[in-house]
């Protein structure tokens, strides 16, 4: 093999090595991205805790489950039947799931107690407190429920918790009534059978169970105070129950009933999740719910109240990052939003940089001037020598020059001089002067 062949072989090997160095990181990056995309959706699932029969949670949950199952493709979607808001929160935050499959989405009330990891996904509708009482019982206030047969909702329902707060405000408790704690369906049956004087429902308007009891013409709705009237008992209730808002059941909401508007309270129904649920999954769920809002409305009218969250004010639980990214999708980019402060910051940085450069140049000039002073001093000492200076004068000049060298090194160590070419030239110049003095001293001694 000739020299040319050897050089060509080495050149080819060099090129192959260069190609490998360049392409291997790219291949690794592309492979990593593809792997991430493949893994991203693996294991995703939506398990939604809804609510009891006869309320709003369950049919709305089933409507959402149907839409999401159709729109999320390969992601499994299922809806868990529960007793209501309190159980939903337990299922969401209890890793054991209390014997049931662990849920990652749930319906709860905005005034619910929850752990730190709970996050809001969407605001759904207003849950309205509706207290159905027998027409012939002559009940006109909550206080008149004392001693009567009242169902306050299932033990883990939001209705029970809300009524506990309301009774406490009125200096009452469940023990003041002949209380029972059954779900909506059981309560409706008991009311129709004459076994109850009142039944409490916390749900959206047009709730089937309330509709059913009012249409039976044996029931009416109990008012908590005159709506919209300053200083009414309803305003006192709102003041005492944080998280609650004034609400009205409009006249003829349920066909011919109520015959007059009924004042009551309401609380937001929320779709919540946990902080650890993947960002991309929450984002997709929110996107599909709002993209298919009309389909949801066709399945359940409560979906009409669902609205995008524009701020966190009034929310019991912070927004999940995935939901927030959807709600803020149309916000201007960060650079546009903070253009003015960023421009000011950039100006300050550039000004600071210019100042540092100016300071550095000033320091360089100071050091340059300092070495120039040493040149002048050496030259002044050396110029004072006559051609035939005596030995004592030569020794004195030599001592002064060594003193200047010592001072120069001290300034160099203290960074008052630069260790650059100027300093090297100065040392060479000083050595030349000392060499000349030593030469003349030697000549005197030998002479």
Coordinates of N, CA and C in Angstrom, one line a residue, residues 80-236:
X80 N -67.8 5.9 38.3 CA -68.0 5.2 39.5 C -69.3 5.8 40.2
X81 N -70.2 5.0 40.6 CA -71.4 5.4 41.3 C -71.1 5.5 42.8
X82 N -71.4 6.7 43.3 CA -71.0 6.9 44.8 C -72.2 7.6 45.5
X83 N -72.0 7.9 46.7 CA -73.1 8.5 47.5 C -73.0 10.0 47.5
X84 N -71.9 10.6 46.9 CA -71.9 12.0 46.8 C -70.5 12.6 47.0
X85 N -70.5 13.9 47.3 CA -69.3 14.7 47.4 C -68.3 14.3 48.4
X86 N -68.8 13.9 49.6 CA -67.8 13.5 50.7 C -67.1 12.2 50.3
X87 N -67.9 11.2 49.9 CA -67.3 10.0 49.5 C -66.3 10.2 48.3
X88 N -66.7 11.0 47.4 CA -65.9 11.3 46.2 C -64.5 11.8 46.6
X89 N -64.5 12.7 47.6 CA -63.2 13.3 48.0 C -62.4 12.2 48.7
X90 N -63.0 11.3 49.4 CA -62.3 10.2 50.1 C -61.7 9.3 49.0
X91 N -62.5 9.0 48.0 CA -62.0 8.1 47.0 C -60.9 8.7 46.2
X92 N -60.9 10.0 46.0 CA -59.9 10.7 45.2 C -58.6 10.8 46.0
X93 N -58.6 11.0 47.3 CA -57.4 11.2 48.0 C -56.9 10.0 48.8
X94 N -57.8 9.0 48.9 CA -57.4 7.8 49.7 C -56.8 6.8 48.7
X95 N -55.5 6.5 48.8 CA -54.8 5.6 47.9 C -55.4 4.2 47.9
X96 N -56.0 3.8 49.0 CA -56.6 2.5 49.1 C -58.0 2.4 48.4
X97 N -58.5 3.6 48.2 CA -59.8 3.7 47.6 C -61.0 3.1 48.3
X98 N -60.7 2.8 49.7 CA -61.8 2.3 50.5 C -62.4 1.1 49.9
X99 N -61.6 0.2 49.3 CA -62.1 -1.0 48.7 C -62.6 -0.9 47.3
X100 N -62.6 0.3 46.8 CA -63.1 0.5 45.4 C -62.0 1.0 44.6
X101 N -62.1 0.9 43.2 CA -61.0 1.3 42.3 C -60.6 2.8 42.6
X102 N -59.4 3.1 42.6 CA -58.9 4.4 42.9 C -59.3 5.4 41.7
X103 N -60.0 6.4 42.1 CA -60.4 7.4 41.1 C -59.4 8.5 40.9
X104 N -59.4 9.1 39.7 CA -58.5 10.2 39.5 C -59.2 11.5 39.1
X105 N -60.6 11.4 38.9 CA -61.4 12.6 38.7 C -62.6 12.4 39.6
X106 N -63.2 13.6 40.1 CA -64.4 13.4 41.0 C -65.2 14.7 41.0
X107 N -66.5 14.6 41.3 CA -67.4 15.7 41.5 C -67.4 16.0 43.0
X108 N -67.1 17.3 43.3 CA -67.2 17.7 44.7 C -67.8 19.1 44.8
X109 N -68.1 19.5 46.0 CA -68.6 20.9 46.2 C -67.4 21.8 46.5
X110 N -67.5 23.0 46.1 CA -66.4 24.0 46.3 C -66.1 24.3 47.8
X111 N -67.1 23.9 48.7 CA -66.8 24.1 50.1 C -66.3 22.9 50.8
X112 N -66.0 21.8 50.0 CA -65.6 20.6 50.6 C -64.2 20.7 51.3
X113 N -64.0 19.8 52.3 CA -62.7 19.7 52.9 C -61.9 18.7 52.0
X114 N -60.6 19.1 51.8 CA -59.8 18.2 50.9 C -58.4 18.4 51.3
X115 N -57.6 17.4 50.9 CA -56.1 17.4 51.2 C -55.4 18.3 50.2
X116 N -54.2 18.6 50.5 CA -53.4 19.6 49.8 C -53.2 19.2 48.3
X117 N -53.3 17.9 48.0 CA -53.0 17.5 46.6 C -54.2 17.7 45.7
X118 N -55.4 18.1 46.2 CA -56.6 18.2 45.3 C -56.4 19.5 44.4
X119 N -56.8 19.3 43.2 CA -56.7 20.4 42.2 C -58.0 20.5 41.4
X120 N -58.4 21.7 41.1 CA -59.6 22.0 40.3 C -59.3 21.8 38.8
X121 N -60.3 21.1 38.2 CA -60.2 20.9 36.7 C -61.2 21.8 36.0
X122 N -62.5 21.9 36.5 CA -63.5 22.7 35.8 C -64.6 23.0 36.8
X123 N -65.2 24.2 36.6 CA -66.4 24.6 37.4 C -67.6 24.2 36.6
X124 N -68.5 23.4 37.2 CA -69.6 22.8 36.5 C -70.9 23.6 36.5
X125 N -71.5 23.7 37.7 CA -72.8 24.3 37.8 C -73.0 24.7 39.2
X126 N -74.1 25.4 39.5 CA -74.5 25.7 40.9 C -75.3 24.6 41.5
X127 N -74.9 24.1 42.6 CA -75.7 23.1 43.4 C -76.5 23.9 44.3
X128 N -77.8 23.8 44.2 CA -78.8 24.6 44.9 C -79.4 23.7 46.1
X129 N -79.4 24.3 47.3 CA -80.0 23.6 48.4 C -81.6 23.7 48.3
X130 N -82.2 22.6 48.2 CA -83.7 22.5 48.0 C -84.3 21.7 49.1
X131 N -85.0 22.3 50.0 CA -85.6 21.6 51.1 C -87.1 21.4 50.8
X132 N -87.5 20.2 50.5 CA -88.9 19.9 50.2 C -89.6 19.5 51.5
X133 N -90.8 20.2 51.7 CA -91.6 20.0 52.9 C -93.0 19.6 52.5
X134 N -93.7 19.0 53.4 CA -95.1 18.6 53.2 C -96.0 19.9 53.2
X135 N -96.9 20.0 52.2 CA -97.7 21.2 52.1 C -98.6 21.4 53.4
X136 N -99.1 20.3 53.9 CA -100.0 20.3 55.0 C -99.4 20.5 56.4
X137 N -98.0 20.5 56.4 CA -97.3 20.6 57.7 C -97.2 22.0 58.2
X138 N -97.4 23.0 57.3 CA -97.3 24.4 57.7 C -95.9 24.9 58.1
X139 N -94.9 24.3 57.5 CA -93.5 24.7 57.8 C -93.1 25.9 57.0
X140 N -92.6 26.9 57.7 CA -92.2 28.2 57.0 C -90.8 28.6 57.3
X141 N -90.1 27.8 58.1 CA -88.7 28.2 58.4 C -87.9 26.9 58.8
X142 N -86.6 26.9 58.7 CA -85.8 25.8 59.1 C -86.0 25.4 60.6
X143 N -86.1 26.5 61.4 CA -86.3 26.3 62.8 C -87.5 25.4 63.1
X144 N -88.6 25.5 62.3 CA -89.8 24.7 62.5 C -89.6 23.2 62.1
X145 N -88.4 22.8 61.7 CA -88.2 21.4 61.5 C -87.9 20.6 62.8
X146 N -87.8 21.3 63.9 CA -87.6 20.7 65.2 C -88.7 19.6 65.4
X147 N -88.2 18.5 65.8 CA -89.1 17.4 66.2 C -89.8 16.7 65.0
X148 N -89.5 17.1 63.8 CA -90.1 16.5 62.6 C -89.2 15.5 62.0
X149 N -89.8 14.7 61.1 CA -89.1 13.6 60.4 C -88.4 14.2 59.1
X150 N -87.1 14.3 59.2 CA -86.3 15.0 58.1 C -85.2 14.1 57.6
X151 N -85.1 13.9 56.3 CA -84.0 13.2 55.7 C -83.0 14.3 55.2
X152 N -81.7 14.1 55.7 CA -80.7 15.1 55.4 C -79.7 14.6 54.3
X153 N -80.0 13.6 53.6 CA -79.1 13.0 52.6 C -78.3 11.9 53.2
X154 N -77.6 11.2 52.3 CA -76.7 10.1 52.8 C -75.6 10.6 53.6
X155 N -75.0 9.7 54.5 CA -74.0 10.2 55.4 C -72.8 10.8 54.8
X156 N -72.5 10.5 53.5 CA -71.3 11.0 52.9 C -71.7 12.0 51.8
X157 N -72.8 12.6 51.9 CA -73.3 13.5 50.8 C -73.0 15.0 51.2
X158 N -72.9 15.8 50.2 CA -72.8 17.2 50.4 C -74.0 17.9 51.1
X159 N -75.2 17.3 50.8 CA -76.4 17.8 51.4 C -76.3 17.7 52.9
X160 N -75.8 16.6 53.4 CA -75.7 16.4 54.9 C -74.7 17.4 55.4
X161 N -73.6 17.6 54.8 CA -72.6 18.5 55.3 C -73.1 20.0 55.3
X162 N -73.8 20.4 54.2 CA -74.3 21.7 54.1 C -75.4 22.0 55.2
X163 N -76.2 21.0 55.4 CA -77.3 21.2 56.4 C -76.7 21.2 57.8
X164 N -75.6 20.4 58.0 CA -75.0 20.5 59.4 C -74.5 21.9 59.6
X165 N -73.9 22.6 58.6 CA -73.4 23.9 58.8 C -74.6 24.9 59.0
X166 N -75.7 24.7 58.2 CA -76.8 25.6 58.4 C -77.5 25.4 59.7
X167 N -77.7 24.2 60.2 CA -78.3 24.0 61.5 C -77.4 24.6 62.6
X168 N -76.1 24.4 62.5 CA -75.2 25.0 63.5 C -75.3 26.5 63.6
X169 N -75.5 27.2 62.4 CA -75.7 28.6 62.4 C -77.0 29.0 63.1
X170 N -78.0 28.1 63.0 CA -79.3 28.4 63.7 C -79.3 27.8 65.1
X171 N -78.2 27.4 65.6 CA -78.1 26.8 66.9 C -78.9 25.6 67.1
X172 N -78.9 24.8 66.0 CA -79.6 23.5 66.0 C -78.6 22.4 65.6
X173 N -79.1 21.2 65.7 CA -78.3 20.0 65.2 C -79.3 19.0 64.7
X174 N -78.7 17.9 64.2 CA -79.6 16.8 63.7 C -80.4 16.2 64.8
X175 N -79.9 16.2 66.0 CA -80.6 15.6 67.1 C -81.9 16.4 67.5
X176 N -82.0 17.6 67.0 CA -83.3 18.4 67.2 C -84.4 17.9 66.4
X177 N -84.0 17.1 65.3 CA -85.1 16.5 64.4 C -85.1 15.0 64.6
X178 N -86.1 14.4 64.0 CA -86.1 12.9 63.9 C -85.4 12.6 62.5
X179 N -84.1 12.7 62.6 CA -83.3 12.7 61.4 C -83.1 11.3 60.8
X180 N -83.0 11.3 59.5 CA -82.6 10.1 58.8 C -81.6 10.5 57.7
X181 N -80.8 9.5 57.2 CA -79.7 9.8 56.3 C -79.7 8.8 55.2
X182 N -80.7 9.0 54.2 CA -80.8 8.1 53.1 C -80.5 8.9 51.8
X183 N -80.2 8.1 50.7 CA -79.9 8.7 49.4 C -81.2 9.3 48.9
X184 N -81.1 10.0 47.7 CA -82.2 10.7 47.1 C -83.4 9.8 46.8
X185 N -83.1 8.7 46.2 CA -84.2 7.8 45.8 C -85.0 7.3 47.0
X186 N -84.2 6.8 48.0 CA -84.9 6.3 49.2 C -85.7 7.4 49.9
X187 N -85.1 8.6 49.9 CA -85.8 9.7 50.5 C -87.1 10.1 49.8
X188 N -87.1 10.0 48.5 CA -88.3 10.4 47.7 C -89.4 9.3 48.0
X189 N -89.0 8.1 48.0 CA -90.0 7.0 48.3 C -90.6 7.2 49.7
X190 N -89.7 7.5 50.7 CA -90.2 7.6 52.0 C -91.1 8.8 52.1
X191 N -90.8 9.9 51.4 CA -91.6 11.1 51.5 C -93.0 10.8 50.9
X192 N -93.0 10.1 49.7 CA -94.3 9.7 49.1 C -95.1 8.8 49.9
X193 N -94.5 8.0 50.7 CA -95.2 7.1 51.6 C -95.6 7.7 52.9
X194 N -95.4 9.0 53.0 CA -95.9 9.7 54.2 C -95.0 9.5 55.4
X195 N -93.7 9.0 55.2 CA -92.8 8.6 56.3 C -91.9 9.8 56.6
X196 N -91.9 10.9 55.9 CA -91.1 12.0 56.1 C -91.9 13.3 56.0
X197 N -91.5 14.3 56.8 CA -92.1 15.6 56.8 C -91.3 16.6 55.9
X198 N -90.0 16.2 55.7 CA -89.1 17.1 54.9 C -88.0 16.2 54.3
X199 N -87.5 16.6 53.2 CA -86.3 16.0 52.6 C -85.4 17.0 52.0
X200 N -84.1 16.8 52.2 CA -83.1 17.8 51.7 C -82.4 17.3 50.5
X201 N -82.3 18.2 49.5 CA -81.6 17.8 48.2 C -80.6 19.0 47.9
X202 N -79.4 18.6 47.6 CA -78.4 19.6 47.1 C -78.0 19.2 45.7
X203 N -78.5 19.9 44.7 CA -78.3 19.5 43.3 C -78.7 20.7 42.4
X204 N -78.5 20.5 41.1 CA -78.8 21.5 40.2 C -80.3 21.6 40.1
X205 N -80.8 22.7 39.6 CA -82.2 22.9 39.4 C -82.7 21.9 38.4
X206 N -84.0 21.6 38.4 CA -84.7 20.6 37.6 C -84.2 19.2 38.0
X207 N -83.9 19.0 39.3 CA -83.5 17.7 39.8 C -84.7 16.8 39.7
X208 N -84.5 15.6 39.1 CA -85.6 14.7 38.9 C -86.4 14.4 40.2
X209 N -85.7 14.1 41.3 CA -86.4 13.8 42.5 C -87.3 14.9 43.1
X210 N -86.7 16.1 43.0 CA -87.5 17.3 43.5 C -88.7 17.5 42.5
X211 N -88.5 17.4 41.2 CA -89.6 17.5 40.3 C -90.7 16.5 40.6
X212 N -90.3 15.3 40.9 CA -91.2 14.2 41.2 C -92.1 14.5 42.4
X213 N -91.4 15.0 43.5 CA -92.2 15.3 44.7 C -93.1 16.5 44.5
X214 N -92.6 17.5 43.8 CA -93.5 18.7 43.7 C -94.6 18.4 42.8
X215 N -94.4 17.6 41.7 CA -95.5 17.3 40.8 C -96.6 16.4 41.5
X216 N -96.2 15.8 42.6 CA -97.2 15.0 43.4 C -98.2 15.8 44.1
X217 N -97.9 17.2 44.1 CA -98.9 18.2 44.7 C -99.1 18.0 46.2
X218 N -98.1 17.3 46.8 CA -98.2 17.1 48.3 C -97.0 17.8 48.9
X219 N -96.2 18.5 48.1 CA -95.0 19.1 48.7 C -94.7 20.5 48.1
X220 N -93.9 21.3 48.8 CA -93.5 22.6 48.4 C -92.1 22.8 48.8
X221 N -91.4 23.9 48.4 CA -90.1 24.2 48.7 C -90.0 25.2 49.9
X222 N -89.1 25.0 50.8 CA -88.9 25.8 52.0 C -88.0 27.0 51.6
X223 N -88.3 28.2 51.9 CA -87.5 29.4 51.6 C -86.6 29.7 52.9
X224 N -85.3 30.1 52.6 CA -84.4 30.5 53.7 C -84.5 32.0 53.9
X225 N -85.3 32.7 53.1 CA -85.4 34.1 53.3 C -85.7 34.7 51.9
X226 N -86.2 36.0 52.0 CA -86.6 36.7 50.8 C -85.3 37.0 49.9
X227 N -85.3 36.5 48.7 CA -84.2 36.7 47.8 C -84.1 38.2 47.4
X228 N -82.9 38.8 47.4 CA -82.6 40.1 47.0 C -83.1 41.2 47.9
X229 N -83.5 40.9 49.1 CA -83.9 41.9 50.1 C -82.8 42.1 51.1
X230 N -82.4 43.3 51.2 CA -81.3 43.7 52.1 C -81.7 43.4 53.6
X231 N -80.8 42.7 54.3 CA -81.1 42.4 55.7 C -81.9 41.2 56.0
X232 N -82.3 40.5 54.9 CA -83.1 39.3 55.1 C -82.4 38.2 55.8
X233 N -83.1 37.2 56.3 CA -82.5 36.1 57.0 C -81.5 35.3 56.0
X234 N -81.8 35.4 54.7 CA -81.0 34.7 53.7 C -79.6 35.3 53.7
X235 N -79.5 36.7 53.8 CA -78.2 37.3 53.9 C -77.4 36.9 55.1
X236 N -78.1 36.7 56.2 CA -77.5 36.3 57.4 C -76.9 34.9 57.2

